[in-house]
Coordinates of N, CA and C in Angstrom, one line a residue:
X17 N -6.6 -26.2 7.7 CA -5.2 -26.8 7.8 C -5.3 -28.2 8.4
X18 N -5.6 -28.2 9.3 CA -5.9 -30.0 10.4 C -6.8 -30.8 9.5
X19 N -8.0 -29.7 8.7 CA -9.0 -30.8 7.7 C -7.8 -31.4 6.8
X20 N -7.0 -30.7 5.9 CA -6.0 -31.2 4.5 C -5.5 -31.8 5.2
X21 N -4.6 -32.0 6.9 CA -3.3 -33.1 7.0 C -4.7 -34.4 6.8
X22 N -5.6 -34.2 7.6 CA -6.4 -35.3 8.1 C -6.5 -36.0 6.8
X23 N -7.2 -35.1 5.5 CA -7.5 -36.0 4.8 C -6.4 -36.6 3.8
X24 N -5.8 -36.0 4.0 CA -3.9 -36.7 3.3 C -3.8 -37.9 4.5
X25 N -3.8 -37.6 5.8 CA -3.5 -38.8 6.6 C -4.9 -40.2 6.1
X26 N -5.6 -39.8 5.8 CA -6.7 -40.9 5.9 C -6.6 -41.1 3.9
X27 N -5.9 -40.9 3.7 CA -5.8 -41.2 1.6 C -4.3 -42.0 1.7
X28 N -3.5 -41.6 2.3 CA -2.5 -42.6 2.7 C -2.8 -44.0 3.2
X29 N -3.7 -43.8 4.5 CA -3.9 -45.2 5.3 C -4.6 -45.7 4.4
X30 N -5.5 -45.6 3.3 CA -6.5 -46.4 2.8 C -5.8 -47.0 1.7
X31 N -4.7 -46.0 0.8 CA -3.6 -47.0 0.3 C -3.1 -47.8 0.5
X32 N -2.7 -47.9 2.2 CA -1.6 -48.8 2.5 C -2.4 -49.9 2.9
X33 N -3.8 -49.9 2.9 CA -4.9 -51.0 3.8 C -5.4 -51.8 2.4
X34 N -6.0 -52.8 2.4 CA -7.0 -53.3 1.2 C -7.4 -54.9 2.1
X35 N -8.8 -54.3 1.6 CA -9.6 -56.0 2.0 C -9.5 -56.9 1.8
X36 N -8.5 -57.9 1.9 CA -8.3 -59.5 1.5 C -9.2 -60.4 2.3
X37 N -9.1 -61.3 1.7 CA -9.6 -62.6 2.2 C -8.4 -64.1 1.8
X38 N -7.9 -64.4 3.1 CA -7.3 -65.5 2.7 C -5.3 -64.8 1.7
X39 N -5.3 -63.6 1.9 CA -4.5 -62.8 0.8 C -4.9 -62.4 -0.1
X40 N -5.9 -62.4 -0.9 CA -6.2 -62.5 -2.2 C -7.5 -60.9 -1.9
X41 N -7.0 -60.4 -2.7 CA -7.9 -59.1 -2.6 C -9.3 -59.2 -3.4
X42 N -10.1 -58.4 -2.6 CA -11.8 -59.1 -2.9 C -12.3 -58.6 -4.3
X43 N -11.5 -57.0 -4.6 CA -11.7 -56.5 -5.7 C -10.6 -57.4 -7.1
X44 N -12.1 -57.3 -8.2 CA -11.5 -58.3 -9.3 C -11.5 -57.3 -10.7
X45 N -12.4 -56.4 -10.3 CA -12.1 -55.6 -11.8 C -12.9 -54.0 -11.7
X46 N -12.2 -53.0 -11.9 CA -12.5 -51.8 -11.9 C -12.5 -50.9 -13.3
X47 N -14.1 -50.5 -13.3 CA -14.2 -49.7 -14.4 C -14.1 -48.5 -14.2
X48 N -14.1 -47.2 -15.2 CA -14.0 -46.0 -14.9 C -14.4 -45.7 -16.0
X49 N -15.7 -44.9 -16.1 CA -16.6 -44.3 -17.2 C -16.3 -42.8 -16.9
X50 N -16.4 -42.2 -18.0 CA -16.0 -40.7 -18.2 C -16.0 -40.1 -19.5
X51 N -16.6 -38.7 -19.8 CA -16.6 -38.1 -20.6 C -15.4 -37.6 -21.1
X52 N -15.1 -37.4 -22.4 CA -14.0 -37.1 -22.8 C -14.1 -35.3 -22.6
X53 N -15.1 -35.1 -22.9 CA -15.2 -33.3 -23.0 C -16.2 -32.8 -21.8
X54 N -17.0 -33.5 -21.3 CA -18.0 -33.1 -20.2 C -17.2 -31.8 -19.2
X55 N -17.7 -31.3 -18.3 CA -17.6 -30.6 -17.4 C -17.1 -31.4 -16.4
X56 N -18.4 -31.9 -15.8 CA -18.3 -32.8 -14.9 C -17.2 -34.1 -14.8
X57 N -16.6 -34.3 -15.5 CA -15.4 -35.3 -15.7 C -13.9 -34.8 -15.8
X58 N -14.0 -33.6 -15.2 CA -12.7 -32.8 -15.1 C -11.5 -33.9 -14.6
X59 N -12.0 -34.0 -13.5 CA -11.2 -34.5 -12.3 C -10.6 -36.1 -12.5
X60 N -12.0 -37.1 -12.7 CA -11.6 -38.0 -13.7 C -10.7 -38.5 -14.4
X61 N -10.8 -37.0 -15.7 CA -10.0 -37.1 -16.8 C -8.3 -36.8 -16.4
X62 N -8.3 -36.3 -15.1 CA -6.9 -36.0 -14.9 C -6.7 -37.2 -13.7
X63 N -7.4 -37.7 -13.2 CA -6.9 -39.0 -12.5 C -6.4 -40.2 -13.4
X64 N -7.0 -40.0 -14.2 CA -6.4 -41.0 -15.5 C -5.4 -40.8 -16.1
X65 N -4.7 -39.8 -16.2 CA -3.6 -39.1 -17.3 C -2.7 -39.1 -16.1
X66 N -3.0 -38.8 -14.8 CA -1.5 -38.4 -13.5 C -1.6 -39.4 -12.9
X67 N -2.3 -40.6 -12.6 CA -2.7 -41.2 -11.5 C -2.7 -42.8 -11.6
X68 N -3.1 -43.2 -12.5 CA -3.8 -44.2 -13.1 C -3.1 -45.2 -13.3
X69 N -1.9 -44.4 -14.1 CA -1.1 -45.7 -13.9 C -0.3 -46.3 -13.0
X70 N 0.3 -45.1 -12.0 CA 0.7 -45.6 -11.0 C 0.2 -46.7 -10.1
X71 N -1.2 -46.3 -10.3 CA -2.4 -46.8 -9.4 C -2.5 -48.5 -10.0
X72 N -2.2 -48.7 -10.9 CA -2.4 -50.0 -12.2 C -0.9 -50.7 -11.8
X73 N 0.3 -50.1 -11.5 CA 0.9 -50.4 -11.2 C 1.5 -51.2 -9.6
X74 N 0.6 -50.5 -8.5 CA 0.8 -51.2 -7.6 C -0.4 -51.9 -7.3
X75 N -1.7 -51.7 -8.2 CA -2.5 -53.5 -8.2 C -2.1 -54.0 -9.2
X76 N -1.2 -54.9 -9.5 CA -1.0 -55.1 -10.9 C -1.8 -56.6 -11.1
X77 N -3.2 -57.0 -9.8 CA -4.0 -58.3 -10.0 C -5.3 -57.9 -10.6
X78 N -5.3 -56.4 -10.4 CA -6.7 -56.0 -10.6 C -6.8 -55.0 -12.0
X79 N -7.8 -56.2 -12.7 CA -8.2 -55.6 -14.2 C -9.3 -54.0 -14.2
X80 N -8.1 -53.2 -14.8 CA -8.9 -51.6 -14.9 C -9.3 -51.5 -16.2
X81 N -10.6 -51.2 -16.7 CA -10.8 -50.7 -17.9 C -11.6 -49.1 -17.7
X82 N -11.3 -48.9 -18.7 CA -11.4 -47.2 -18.8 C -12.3 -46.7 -19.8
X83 N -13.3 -46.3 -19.8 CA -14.5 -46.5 -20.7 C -14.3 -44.6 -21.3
X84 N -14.3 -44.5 -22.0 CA -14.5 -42.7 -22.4 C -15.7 -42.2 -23.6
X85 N -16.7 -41.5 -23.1 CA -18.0 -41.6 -23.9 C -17.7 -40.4 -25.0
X86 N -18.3 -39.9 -26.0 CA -18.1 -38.8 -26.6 C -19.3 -37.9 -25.5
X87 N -19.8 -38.2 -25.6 CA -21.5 -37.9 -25.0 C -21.0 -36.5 -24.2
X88 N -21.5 -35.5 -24.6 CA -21.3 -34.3 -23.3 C -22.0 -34.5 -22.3
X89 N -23.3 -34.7 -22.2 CA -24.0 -35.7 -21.1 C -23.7 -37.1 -20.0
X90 N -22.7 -37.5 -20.4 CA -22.3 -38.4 -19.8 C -21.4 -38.0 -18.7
X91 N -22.0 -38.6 -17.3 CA -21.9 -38.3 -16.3 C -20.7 -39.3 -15.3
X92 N -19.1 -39.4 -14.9 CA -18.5 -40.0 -14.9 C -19.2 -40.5 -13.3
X93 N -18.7 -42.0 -13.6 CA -18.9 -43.4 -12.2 C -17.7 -44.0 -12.3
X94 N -17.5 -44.8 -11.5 CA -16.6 -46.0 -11.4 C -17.2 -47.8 -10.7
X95 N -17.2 -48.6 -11.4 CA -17.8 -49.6 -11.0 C -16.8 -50.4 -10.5
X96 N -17.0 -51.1 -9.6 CA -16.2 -52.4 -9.1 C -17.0 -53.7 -9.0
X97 N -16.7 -54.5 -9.4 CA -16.9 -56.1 -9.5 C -15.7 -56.7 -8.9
X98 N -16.9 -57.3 -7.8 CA -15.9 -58.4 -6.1 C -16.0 -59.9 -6.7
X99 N -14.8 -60.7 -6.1 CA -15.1 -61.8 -6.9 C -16.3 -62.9 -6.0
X100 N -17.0 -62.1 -5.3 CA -18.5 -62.9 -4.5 C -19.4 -62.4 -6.0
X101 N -18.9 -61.9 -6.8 CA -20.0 -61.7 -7.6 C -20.7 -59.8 -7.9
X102 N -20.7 -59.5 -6.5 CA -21.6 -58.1 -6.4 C -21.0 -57.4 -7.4
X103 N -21.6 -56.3 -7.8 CA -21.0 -54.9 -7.8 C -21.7 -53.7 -7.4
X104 N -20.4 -52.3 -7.5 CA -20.6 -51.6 -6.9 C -20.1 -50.2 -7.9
X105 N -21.1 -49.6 -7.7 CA -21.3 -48.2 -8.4 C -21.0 -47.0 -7.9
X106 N -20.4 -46.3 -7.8 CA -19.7 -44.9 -7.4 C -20.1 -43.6 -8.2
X107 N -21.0 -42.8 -8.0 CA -21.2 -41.8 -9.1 C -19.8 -40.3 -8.6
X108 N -19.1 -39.9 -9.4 CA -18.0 -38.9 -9.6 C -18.7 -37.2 -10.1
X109 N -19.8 -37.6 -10.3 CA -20.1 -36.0 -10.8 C -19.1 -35.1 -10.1
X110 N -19.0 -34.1 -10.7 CA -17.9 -33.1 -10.2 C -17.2 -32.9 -8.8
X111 N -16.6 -34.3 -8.5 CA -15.8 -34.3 -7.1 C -14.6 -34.0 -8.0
X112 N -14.0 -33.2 -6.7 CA -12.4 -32.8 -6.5 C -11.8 -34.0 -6.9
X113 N -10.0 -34.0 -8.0 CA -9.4 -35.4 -7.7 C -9.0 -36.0 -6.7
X114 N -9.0 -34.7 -5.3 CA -8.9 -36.3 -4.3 C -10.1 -36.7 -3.4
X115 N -11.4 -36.6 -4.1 CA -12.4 -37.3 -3.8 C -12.1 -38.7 -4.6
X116 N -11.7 -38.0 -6.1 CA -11.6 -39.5 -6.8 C -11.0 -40.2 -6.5
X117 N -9.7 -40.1 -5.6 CA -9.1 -40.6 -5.3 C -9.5 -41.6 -4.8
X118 N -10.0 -41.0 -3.4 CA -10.6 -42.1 -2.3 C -11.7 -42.8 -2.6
X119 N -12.1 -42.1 -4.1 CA -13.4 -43.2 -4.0 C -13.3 -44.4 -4.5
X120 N -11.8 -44.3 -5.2 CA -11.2 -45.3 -6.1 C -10.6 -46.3 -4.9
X121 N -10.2 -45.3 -3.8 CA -9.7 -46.8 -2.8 C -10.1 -47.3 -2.1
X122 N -11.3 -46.4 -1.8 CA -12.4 -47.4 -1.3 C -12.8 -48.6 -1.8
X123 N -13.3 -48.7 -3.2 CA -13.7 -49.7 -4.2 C -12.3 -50.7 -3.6
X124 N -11.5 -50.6 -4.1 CA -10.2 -51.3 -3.7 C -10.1 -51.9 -2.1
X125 N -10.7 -51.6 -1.4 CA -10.3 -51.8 0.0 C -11.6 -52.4 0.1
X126 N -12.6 -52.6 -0.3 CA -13.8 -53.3 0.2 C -13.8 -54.7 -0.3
X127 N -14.6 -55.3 0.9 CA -14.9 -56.5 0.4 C -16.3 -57.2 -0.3
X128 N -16.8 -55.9 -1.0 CA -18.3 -56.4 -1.7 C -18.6 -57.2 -1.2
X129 N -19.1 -57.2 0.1 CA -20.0 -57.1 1.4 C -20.9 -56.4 1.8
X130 N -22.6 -56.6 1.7 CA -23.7 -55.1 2.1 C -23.8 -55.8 3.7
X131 N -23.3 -55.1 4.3 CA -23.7 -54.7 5.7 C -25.0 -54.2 5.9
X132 N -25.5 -55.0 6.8 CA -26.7 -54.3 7.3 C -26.7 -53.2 8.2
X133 N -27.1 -52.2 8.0 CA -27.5 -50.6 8.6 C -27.7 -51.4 10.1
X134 N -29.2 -51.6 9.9 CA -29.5 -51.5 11.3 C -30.3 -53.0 11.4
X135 N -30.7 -53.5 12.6 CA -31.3 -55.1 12.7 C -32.8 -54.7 13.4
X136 N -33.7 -54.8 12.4 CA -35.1 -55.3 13.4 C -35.5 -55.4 14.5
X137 N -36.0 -55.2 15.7 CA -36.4 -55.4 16.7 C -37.5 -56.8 16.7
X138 N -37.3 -57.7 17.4 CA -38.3 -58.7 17.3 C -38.3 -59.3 19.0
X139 N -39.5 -58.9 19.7 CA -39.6 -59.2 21.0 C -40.5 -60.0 21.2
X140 N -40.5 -60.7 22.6 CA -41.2 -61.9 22.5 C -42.9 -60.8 23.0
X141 N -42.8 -60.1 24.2 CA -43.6 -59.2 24.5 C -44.0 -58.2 23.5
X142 N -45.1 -57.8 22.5 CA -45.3 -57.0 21.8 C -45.7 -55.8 22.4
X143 N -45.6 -54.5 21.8 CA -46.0 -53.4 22.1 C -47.3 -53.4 22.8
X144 N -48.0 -52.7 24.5 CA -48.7 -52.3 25.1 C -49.7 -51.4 24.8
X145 N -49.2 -50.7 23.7 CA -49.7 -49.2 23.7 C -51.1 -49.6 22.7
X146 N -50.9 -50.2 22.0 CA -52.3 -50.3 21.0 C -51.7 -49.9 20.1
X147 N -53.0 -49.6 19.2 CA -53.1 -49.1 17.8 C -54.1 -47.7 18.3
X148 N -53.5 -46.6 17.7 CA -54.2 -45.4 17.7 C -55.6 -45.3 17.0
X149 N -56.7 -44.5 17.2 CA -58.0 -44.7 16.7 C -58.1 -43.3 16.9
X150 N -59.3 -42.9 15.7 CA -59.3 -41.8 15.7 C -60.3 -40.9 17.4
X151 N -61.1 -41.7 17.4 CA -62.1 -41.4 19.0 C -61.4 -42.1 19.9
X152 N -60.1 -42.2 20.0 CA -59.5 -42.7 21.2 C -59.4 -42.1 22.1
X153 N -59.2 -40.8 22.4 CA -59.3 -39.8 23.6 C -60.9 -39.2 24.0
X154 N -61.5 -39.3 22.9 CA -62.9 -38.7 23.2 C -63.6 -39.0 25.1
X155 N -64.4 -38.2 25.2 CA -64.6 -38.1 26.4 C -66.3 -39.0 26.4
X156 N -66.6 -39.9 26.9 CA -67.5 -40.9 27.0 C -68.8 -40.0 27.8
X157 N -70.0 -40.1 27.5 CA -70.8 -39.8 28.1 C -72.0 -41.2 28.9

């Protein structure tokens, strides 16, 4: 019960949020690939048909195209192209639609920007310990 408000509380705020720069939102164009008959494109296919437009409607700066494969194998993504150039790839295999949801507003709310994880260590003092050797403990006679 507290997980479903949470995640309705956190699919709300990420609607009402999006990453500008200067005003101008970073996201320039969102694709959505999907199988018309697949399995795996359940969710997709119904974010498109209940969702999609509304969604088109309140970005009405950001170009959506909607790609639909025959292929039963084809496995639904969503791409976003930032106007720095990047893009960004989302794979949807059989998530819930409000996974799609949020994965769509994520794309929307980012600023195709790679953050770096973690930074290097670089000290002026280098490591003490050595380099391990295989007869390094042996006992000397």
């Amino acid at each position: 019960s507290s997980r479903v408000l949470w995640t309705l509380a956190v699919t709300q705020f990420s609607q009402n949020i999006a990453m500008s720069k200067n005003g101008v939102l970073q996201l320039k164009n969102l694709k959505i690939f999907f199988s018309k008959v697949g399995g795996s494109s359940t969710s997709v296919r119904e974010f498109v048909q209940s969702e999609l437009k509304a969604f088109q409607e309140t970005n009405a700066q950001l170009q959506i195209d909607v790609q639909e494969s025959k292929a039963i194998t084809a496995h639904p993504y969503i791409e976003g192209q930032y106007r720095n150039g990047r893009k960004f790839v989302i794979g949807l295999k059989n998530l819930p639609i409000e996974q799609v949801r949020e994965q769509v507003n994520y794309l929307r709310s980012s600023a195709g920007v790679i953050r770096p994880i973690g930074s290097g260590k670089i000290t002026k003092s280098p490591s003490i310990q050595g380099v391990w050797t295989p007869g390094m403990f042996a006992k000397s006679s």
